[in-house]
Amino acid sequence: MSDPVLLINVILLMIAVGAAIAAMWTRDLLGAVMLMGIYSLLLAVEWANLFAMDVSYTEAAVGAGAATILLLTALTRTGTREKAGPNFHPTALLTVIVTGAMLIYGTADMPRFGDPQAPATVNVAPEYIAQNVGKVDAGEDGPENDFGDHVPNAVTAVLASYRGYDTMFETAVIFTAGVCVILILRPLSPSARRETAQSQEGA
Amino acid sequence: MSDSVVLRTIGGMLFPYILVYGLYVQMHGEIGPGGGFQAGVLVAAAFILHALLFGKELTDRLLPTWLVDLAMSLGVLLYIGVGILGLVKGRYFLDYSVLDPTHPAHAEALGMTLVEAGVGLTVASVILTMVRKVNGESS
């Protein structure tokens, strides 16, 4: 425990696991949503600690921000107490244990954390870091530019240029999700509303 | 809508700063961390905060539903439009260099900025739409 960064990482992960367990345990759904927000925020700090700034941003904005707000909005419609029932589900526990065991078994083959000889760091990563990806060859006597022929953030260079198709279809997927929400939760048309009212009166 | 004076005052002060920070993340995506997706979520969060504090009606007047729906499709169209521009100019799909043939590196940065703006528009309006719809516009 001489490494302070490692110590901070371990403490953060322990609090995150604690928050996750508490979120499962509590019967107060409002508290559970808040605990999940805390869990996401802690993970965001953890990502920042591992120098994954873009992932950290996304985790903080989506996990701690948007997802929490969506769940809270849903809670205003459902009520904040969980239905009484058994707190222990053997099938769920078994599924989680089996999946977890498989994941841990899978990590056994993975290289050590920060290993300079890991396949991920020797094959394509140098290309990304040298920023040859998304680099534009302006030629020998090409015009000067501010960026030295590449975009400074390697992550954006990969996402927006090298994998432009990928990001385009991701955007299309998000758009489709928005359209689906509009179609499913749209207000009823006046005639449909009248029919619903009539059927309720009849029943 | 919140009745708390403290929340409404502080929230009202924070609202423009969250928007500006969202725009910063959007425009700065190719230099620092962040990009269209994160910026979109931030901008949506600013408007959700506004709706929570000052009521849905005021936010709806500020940002009507038809405008959000329009922005949602405009974002995707902007992304695909940049791609198709490459085809029209006789290059590959999503070839950013057609934007500024004399200055390919600047064209690259411009292309990424446009594409990220598309992502940001779509993400912001989709998240805003989701929260609004779940919040029950219909009832």
Tab-separated table of C-alpha atoms in Angstrom:
chain	number	residue	atom	x	y	z
A	1	MET	CA	0.000	0.000	0.000
A	2	SER	CA	2.882	2.334	-0.629
A	3	ASP	CA	1.285	3.605	-3.801
A	4	PRO	CA	-1.177	6.406	-2.882
A	5	VAL	CA	-2.946	6.249	-6.253
A	6	LEU	CA	-3.591	2.534	-5.793
A	7	LEU	CA	-4.884	3.235	-2.288
A	8	ILE	CA	-7.301	5.879	-3.603
A	9	ASN	CA	-8.446	3.528	-6.365
A	10	VAL	CA	-9.107	0.712	-3.899
A	11	ILE	CA	-11.025	3.006	-1.512
A	12	LEU	CA	-13.112	4.464	-4.391
A	13	LEU	CA	-13.989	1.022	-5.716
A	14	MET	CA	-14.918	-0.189	-2.223
A	15	ILE	CA	-17.295	2.771	-1.719
A	16	ALA	CA	-18.720	2.154	-5.224
A	17	VAL	CA	-19.390	-1.508	-4.430
A	18	GLY	CA	-20.906	-0.457	-1.095
A	19	ALA	CA	-23.216	2.008	-2.863
A	20	ALA	CA	-24.267	-0.661	-5.379
A	21	ILE	CA	-25.056	-3.184	-2.634
A	22	ALA	CA	-26.970	-0.552	-0.645
A	23	ALA	CA	-28.957	0.354	-3.790
A	24	MET	CA	-30.026	-3.284	-4.134
A	25	TRP	CA	-30.766	-3.618	-0.426
A	26	THR	CA	-32.908	-0.567	0.212
A	27	ARG	CA	-36.690	-0.691	-0.246
A	28	ASP	CA	-36.869	3.060	-0.754
A	29	LEU	CA	-36.707	3.493	-4.528
A	30	LEU	CA	-35.815	7.198	-4.292
A	31	GLY	CA	-32.824	6.265	-2.117
A	32	ALA	CA	-31.894	3.495	-4.544
A	33	VAL	CA	-31.838	5.938	-7.470
A	34	MET	CA	-29.661	8.357	-5.478
A	35	LEU	CA	-27.290	5.520	-4.536
A	36	MET	CA	-26.985	4.532	-8.203
A	37	GLY	CA	-26.129	8.159	-8.993
A	38	ILE	CA	-23.424	8.104	-6.327
A	39	TYR	CA	-22.164	4.812	-7.743
A	40	SER	CA	-21.884	6.353	-11.229
A	41	LEU	CA	-20.151	9.453	-9.895
A	42	LEU	CA	-17.606	7.320	-8.023
A	43	LEU	CA	-16.955	5.317	-11.186
A	44	ALA	CA	-16.469	8.611	-13.068
A	45	VAL	CA	-13.828	9.642	-10.521
A	46	GLU	CA	-12.249	6.218	-10.904
A	47	TRP	CA	-12.072	6.624	-14.701
A	48	ALA	CA	-10.533	10.073	-14.258
A	49	ASN	CA	-8.001	8.454	-11.935
A	50	LEU	CA	-7.129	6.009	-14.711
A	51	PHE	CA	-6.692	8.929	-17.169
A	52	ALA	CA	-9.731	7.881	-19.213
A	53	MET	CA	-11.094	11.415	-19.327
A	54	ASP	CA	-13.618	10.907	-22.128
A	55	VAL	CA	-15.094	7.838	-20.463
A	56	SER	CA	-15.184	9.735	-17.167
A	57	TYR	CA	-17.086	12.612	-18.785
A	58	THR	CA	-19.631	10.267	-20.281
A	59	GLU	CA	-20.091	8.328	-17.049
A	60	ALA	CA	-20.618	11.535	-15.071
A	61	ALA	CA	-22.990	13.092	-17.620
A	62	VAL	CA	-25.015	10.021	-18.556
A	63	GLY	CA	-24.716	7.708	-15.549
A	64	ALA	CA	-24.867	10.245	-12.743
A	65	GLY	CA	-26.860	12.909	-14.617
A	66	ALA	CA	-29.269	11.807	-17.325
A	67	ALA	CA	-29.996	8.271	-16.075
A	68	THR	CA	-30.679	9.528	-12.548
A	69	ILE	CA	-33.058	12.203	-13.855
A	70	LEU	CA	-34.873	9.673	-16.078
A	71	LEU	CA	-35.295	7.250	-13.173
A	72	LEU	CA	-36.469	10.061	-10.875
A	73	THR	CA	-39.025	11.140	-13.487
A	74	ALA	CA	-40.218	7.559	-13.750
A	75	LEU	CA	-40.528	7.451	-9.940
A	76	THR	CA	-42.948	10.391	-9.961
A	77	ARG	CA	-45.279	8.065	-11.897
A	78	THR	CA	-44.767	4.845	-9.970
A	79	GLY	CA	-44.387	5.809	-6.303
A	80	THR	CA	-41.243	5.459	-4.227
A	81	ARG	CA	-41.808	2.249	-2.257
A	82	GLU	CA	-40.826	-1.179	-3.477
A	83	LYS	CA	-43.526	-3.852	-3.352
A	84	ALA	CA	-43.253	-6.076	-0.301
A	85	GLY	CA	-41.899	-9.474	-1.197
A	86	PRO	CA	-38.982	-11.794	-0.653
A	87	ASN	CA	-35.681	-9.966	-0.649
A	88	PHE	CA	-33.789	-13.092	-1.699
A	89	HIS	CA	-34.018	-14.575	-5.179
A	90	PRO	CA	-31.966	-17.799	-5.469
A	91	THR	CA	-32.131	-17.926	-9.304
A	92	ALA	CA	-30.933	-14.319	-9.619
A	93	LEU	CA	-28.107	-14.942	-7.134
A	94	LEU	CA	-27.057	-18.084	-9.014
A	95	THR	CA	-27.085	-16.206	-12.359
A	96	VAL	CA	-24.988	-13.392	-10.924
A	97	ILE	CA	-22.483	-15.809	-9.346
A	98	VAL	CA	-22.117	-17.843	-12.550
A	99	THR	CA	-21.745	-14.720	-14.742
A	100	GLY	CA	-19.296	-13.172	-12.295
A	101	ALA	CA	-17.243	-16.369	-12.123
A	102	MET	CA	-17.079	-16.485	-15.937
A	103	LEU	CA	-15.982	-12.832	-16.094
A	104	ILE	CA	-13.253	-13.395	-13.479
A	105	TYR	CA	-12.170	-16.542	-15.334
A	106	GLY	CA	-11.973	-14.423	-18.496
A	107	THR	CA	-9.733	-11.836	-16.836
A	108	ALA	CA	-7.222	-14.582	-15.942
A	109	ASP	CA	-5.976	-14.494	-19.545
A	110	MET	CA	-5.733	-10.724	-19.654
A	111	PRO	CA	-2.369	-8.980	-19.351
A	112	ARG	CA	-1.486	-7.276	-16.076
A	113	PHE	CA	-2.824	-3.741	-15.605
A	114	GLY	CA	-0.433	-1.258	-17.199
A	115	ASP	CA	1.696	-3.968	-18.797
A	116	PRO	CA	3.753	-2.240	-21.524
A	117	GLN	CA	3.905	-5.513	-23.477
A	118	ALA	CA	0.131	-6.020	-23.511
A	119	PRO	CA	-1.250	-6.650	-27.024
A	120	ALA	CA	-3.508	-3.605	-26.767
A	121	THR	CA	-0.533	-1.298	-26.192
A	122	VAL	CA	1.822	-2.744	-28.799
A	123	ASN	CA	-0.410	-3.162	-31.856
A	124	VAL	CA	-2.694	-0.253	-32.688
A	125	ALA	CA	-2.310	2.048	-29.678
A	126	PRO	CA	1.021	3.562	-30.834
A	127	GLU	CA	-0.729	4.515	-34.083
A	128	TYR	CA	-3.487	6.242	-32.130
A	129	ILE	CA	-1.107	7.999	-29.758
A	130	ALA	CA	1.247	9.120	-32.518
A	131	GLN	CA	-1.984	10.440	-34.027
A	132	ASN	CA	-1.441	8.893	-37.401
A	133	VAL	CA	-5.133	8.073	-37.286
A	134	GLY	CA	-7.122	10.966	-38.660
A	135	LYS	CA	-3.897	12.559	-39.808
A	136	VAL	CA	-4.130	14.444	-43.041
A	137	ASP	CA	-1.152	14.420	-45.292
A	138	ALA	CA	-0.814	17.950	-46.553
A	139	GLY	CA	2.282	17.025	-48.537
A	140	GLU	CA	5.867	18.237	-48.293
A	141	ASP	CA	5.098	21.847	-49.138
A	142	GLY	CA	1.529	21.741	-47.815
A	143	PRO	CA	0.133	24.740	-45.991
A	144	GLU	CA	0.910	25.298	-42.321
A	145	ASN	CA	-1.828	24.580	-39.828
A	146	ASP	CA	-2.448	24.944	-36.121
A	147	PHE	CA	-2.724	21.271	-35.286
A	148	GLY	CA	0.341	19.789	-36.938
A	149	ASP	CA	-1.839	17.904	-39.429
A	150	HIS	CA	-3.925	16.168	-36.790
A	151	VAL	CA	-6.612	16.768	-34.241
A	152	PRO	CA	-5.108	16.989	-30.733
A	153	ASN	CA	-7.577	14.698	-28.951
A	154	ALA	CA	-6.814	11.169	-30.132
A	155	VAL	CA	-10.171	9.891	-28.853
A	156	THR	CA	-12.125	12.358	-30.987
A	157	ALA	CA	-9.847	11.682	-33.944
A	158	VAL	CA	-10.657	7.976	-33.688
A	159	LEU	CA	-14.385	8.476	-33.083
A	160	ALA	CA	-15.165	11.210	-35.596
A	161	SER	CA	-12.720	10.419	-38.356
A	162	TYR	CA	-11.234	6.918	-38.201
A	163	ARG	CA	-14.559	5.398	-37.149
A	164	GLY	CA	-16.871	7.955	-38.729
A	165	TYR	CA	-19.365	5.317	-39.918
A	166	ASP	CA	-19.537	3.843	-36.438
A	167	THR	CA	-20.362	7.182	-34.821
A	168	MET	CA	-22.864	8.000	-37.558
A	169	PHE	CA	-24.851	4.834	-36.910
A	170	GLU	CA	-24.615	5.389	-33.143
A	171	THR	CA	-26.235	8.763	-33.709
A	172	ALA	CA	-28.868	7.079	-35.864
A	173	VAL	CA	-29.533	4.584	-33.045
A	174	ILE	CA	-30.027	7.422	-30.543
A	175	PHE	CA	-32.345	9.145	-33.033
A	176	THR	CA	-34.331	5.919	-33.434
A	177	ALA	CA	-34.649	5.643	-29.647
A	178	GLY	CA	-36.019	9.198	-29.524
A	179	VAL	CA	-38.521	8.477	-32.305
A	180	CYS	CA	-39.657	5.307	-30.498
A	181	VAL	CA	-40.216	7.239	-27.259
A	182	ILE	CA	-42.283	9.809	-29.146
A	183	LEU	CA	-44.341	7.089	-30.867
A	184	ILE	CA	-44.977	5.036	-27.717
A	185	LEU	CA	-45.675	7.905	-25.310
A	186	ARG	CA	-47.393	10.294	-27.714
A	187	PRO	CA	-50.645	11.940	-26.633
A	188	LEU	CA	-53.786	10.207	-27.808
A	189	SER	CA	-55.615	11.737	-30.756
A	190	PRO	CA	-58.997	13.339	-29.851
A	191	SER	CA	-61.008	10.487	-31.424
A	192	ALA	CA	-58.941	7.822	-29.630
A	193	ARG	CA	-59.376	9.679	-26.352
A	194	ARG	CA	-63.168	9.725	-26.841
A	195	GLU	CA	-63.159	5.973	-27.527
A	196	THR	CA	-61.136	5.287	-24.376
A	197	ALA	CA	-63.483	7.422	-22.310
A	198	GLN	CA	-66.512	5.600	-23.766
A	199	SER	CA	-65.090	2.142	-23.106
A	200	GLN	CA	-64.304	3.139	-19.523
A	201	GLU	CA	-67.856	4.415	-19.060
A	202	GLY	CA	-69.215	1.182	-20.516
A	203	ALA	CA	-67.086	-0.878	-18.114
B	1	MET	CA	-41.850	23.306	-10.172
B	2	SER	CA	-39.919	23.991	-7.017
B	3	ASP	CA	-41.241	26.236	-4.245
B	4	SER	CA	-37.838	26.704	-2.627
B	5	VAL	CA	-36.449	30.211	-3.128
B	6	VAL	CA	-32.875	28.999	-2.552
B	7	LEU	CA	-33.124	26.264	-5.182
B	8	ARG	CA	-34.741	28.550	-7.748
B	9	THR	CA	-32.203	31.363	-7.255
B	10	ILE	CA	-29.135	29.117	-7.346
B	11	GLY	CA	-30.587	27.029	-10.194
B	12	GLY	CA	-31.388	30.142	-12.201
B	13	MET	CA	-27.830	31.345	-11.742
B	14	LEU	CA	-26.381	27.952	-12.720
B	15	PHE	CA	-28.551	27.453	-15.824
B	16	PRO	CA	-26.596	29.729	-18.252
B	17	TYR	CA	-23.265	28.417	-16.960
B	18	ILE	CA	-24.279	24.804	-17.576
B	19	LEU	CA	-25.330	25.789	-21.121
B	20	VAL	CA	-22.034	27.582	-21.767
B	21	TYR	CA	-20.092	24.639	-20.355
B	22	GLY	CA	-22.052	22.345	-22.647
B	23	LEU	CA	-21.131	24.512	-25.638
B	24	TYR	CA	-17.490	24.538	-24.475
B	25	VAL	CA	-17.413	20.746	-24.324
B	26	GLN	CA	-19.064	20.697	-27.760
B	27	MET	CA	-16.683	23.099	-29.492
B	28	HIS	CA	-13.591	21.881	-27.666
B	29	GLY	CA	-14.204	18.184	-28.281
B	30	GLU	CA	-11.380	17.746	-30.768
B	31	ILE	CA	-8.857	19.481	-28.501
B	32	GLY	CA	-9.769	18.456	-24.957
B	33	PRO	CA	-11.830	15.600	-23.596
B	34	GLY	CA	-15.503	15.530	-24.453
B	35	GLY	CA	-17.454	15.888	-27.652
B	36	GLY	CA	-20.938	15.898	-29.070
B	37	PHE	CA	-22.364	13.153	-26.898
B	38	GLN	CA	-21.261	14.580	-23.560
B	39	ALA	CA	-22.154	18.121	-24.614
B	40	GLY	CA	-25.609	17.005	-25.691
B	41	VAL	CA	-26.266	15.434	-22.311
B	42	LEU	CA	-25.054	18.586	-20.520
B	43	VAL	CA	-27.311	20.884	-22.556
B	44	ALA	CA	-30.266	18.549	-22.012
B	45	ALA	CA	-29.493	18.499	-18.268
B	46	ALA	CA	-29.547	22.316	-18.200
B	47	PHE	CA	-33.061	22.393	-19.685
B	48	ILE	CA	-34.261	19.579	-17.409
B	49	LEU	CA	-33.011	21.571	-14.415
B	50	HIS	CA	-34.856	24.596	-15.800
B	51	ALA	CA	-38.065	22.584	-16.114
B	52	LEU	CA	-37.709	21.186	-12.576
B	53	LEU	CA	-37.182	24.643	-11.080
B	54	PHE	CA	-39.452	26.925	-13.095
B	55	GLY	CA	-42.127	24.562	-14.321
B	56	LYS	CA	-42.659	22.629	-17.544
B	57	GLU	CA	-44.766	25.373	-19.118
B	58	LEU	CA	-42.004	27.979	-19.072
B	59	THR	CA	-39.424	25.555	-20.504
B	60	ASP	CA	-41.899	24.514	-23.190
B	61	ARG	CA	-42.278	28.147	-24.180
B	62	LEU	CA	-38.476	28.589	-24.168
B	63	LEU	CA	-37.925	25.430	-26.187
B	64	PRO	CA	-41.125	24.279	-27.950
B	65	THR	CA	-41.591	20.579	-28.671
B	66	TRP	CA	-41.601	21.075	-32.450
B	67	LEU	CA	-38.168	22.740	-32.189
B	68	VAL	CA	-36.765	19.809	-30.188
B	69	ASP	CA	-38.224	17.326	-32.682
B	70	LEU	CA	-36.716	19.330	-35.523
B	71	ALA	CA	-33.282	19.473	-33.843
B	72	MET	CA	-33.406	15.715	-33.320
B	73	SER	CA	-33.648	14.994	-37.044
B	74	LEU	CA	-31.437	17.929	-38.049
B	75	GLY	CA	-28.534	16.442	-36.064
B	76	VAL	CA	-28.619	13.138	-37.925
B	77	LEU	CA	-29.174	14.948	-41.257
B	78	LEU	CA	-26.149	17.169	-40.574
B	79	TYR	CA	-23.943	14.133	-39.939
B	80	ILE	CA	-25.168	12.250	-43.014
B	81	GLY	CA	-25.123	15.485	-45.033
B	82	VAL	CA	-21.400	15.941	-44.398
B	83	GLY	CA	-20.938	12.352	-45.541
B	84	ILE	CA	-22.981	12.800	-48.696
B	85	LEU	CA	-21.164	16.052	-49.512
B	86	GLY	CA	-18.056	13.914	-49.956
B	87	LEU	CA	-19.917	11.714	-52.467
B	88	VAL	CA	-21.322	14.734	-54.323
B	89	LYS	CA	-17.867	16.262	-54.660
B	90	GLY	CA	-16.652	12.977	-56.163
B	91	ARG	CA	-14.723	11.672	-53.145
B	92	TYR	CA	-15.527	9.029	-50.551
B	93	PHE	CA	-18.448	9.102	-48.125
B	94	LEU	CA	-17.447	11.110	-44.994
B	95	ASP	CA	-14.270	12.362	-46.664
B	96	TYR	CA	-13.792	15.608	-44.766
B	97	SER	CA	-11.122	16.976	-47.097
B	98	VAL	CA	-13.781	18.171	-49.583
B	99	LEU	CA	-14.783	20.884	-47.098
B	100	ASP	CA	-11.563	22.807	-47.722
B	101	PRO	CA	-9.503	21.222	-50.538
B	102	THR	CA	-6.628	23.685	-50.169
B	103	HIS	CA	-6.233	23.038	-46.462
B	104	PRO	CA	-6.923	19.362	-45.650
B	105	ALA	CA	-6.053	19.563	-41.948
B	106	HIS	CA	-8.430	22.439	-41.374
B	107	ALA	CA	-11.059	20.606	-43.402
B	108	GLU	CA	-10.581	17.634	-41.096
B	109	ALA	CA	-11.127	19.773	-38.003
B	110	LEU	CA	-14.125	21.487	-39.627
B	111	GLY	CA	-15.638	18.160	-40.637
B	112	MET	CA	-15.260	16.780	-37.120
B	113	THR	CA	-16.785	19.943	-35.648
B	114	LEU	CA	-19.811	19.678	-37.960
B	115	VAL	CA	-20.252	15.981	-37.321
B	116	GLU	CA	-19.951	16.447	-33.546
B	117	ALA	CA	-22.475	19.288	-33.735
B	118	GLY	CA	-24.874	16.825	-35.355
B	119	VAL	CA	-24.275	14.279	-32.591
B	120	GLY	CA	-24.744	16.973	-29.934
B	121	LEU	CA	-28.035	18.215	-31.414
B	122	THR	CA	-29.484	14.730	-31.645
B	123	VAL	CA	-28.354	13.591	-28.187
B	124	ALA	CA	-29.563	16.769	-26.450
B	125	SER	CA	-33.003	16.666	-28.066
B	126	VAL	CA	-33.480	12.903	-27.619
B	127	ILE	CA	-32.682	13.054	-23.889
B	128	LEU	CA	-34.894	16.101	-23.460
B	129	THR	CA	-37.697	14.340	-25.360
B	130	MET	CA	-37.363	11.192	-23.251
B	131	VAL	CA	-37.618	13.094	-19.971
B	132	ARG	CA	-40.503	15.199	-21.244
B	133	LYS	CA	-42.469	12.210	-22.507
B	134	VAL	CA	-41.915	10.128	-19.360
B	135	ASN	CA	-42.811	13.205	-17.327
B	136	GLY	CA	-46.193	12.989	-19.000
B	137	GLU	CA	-46.901	15.689	-21.534
B	138	SER	CA	-49.978	13.738	-22.547
B	139	SER	CA	-51.772	13.779	-19.205
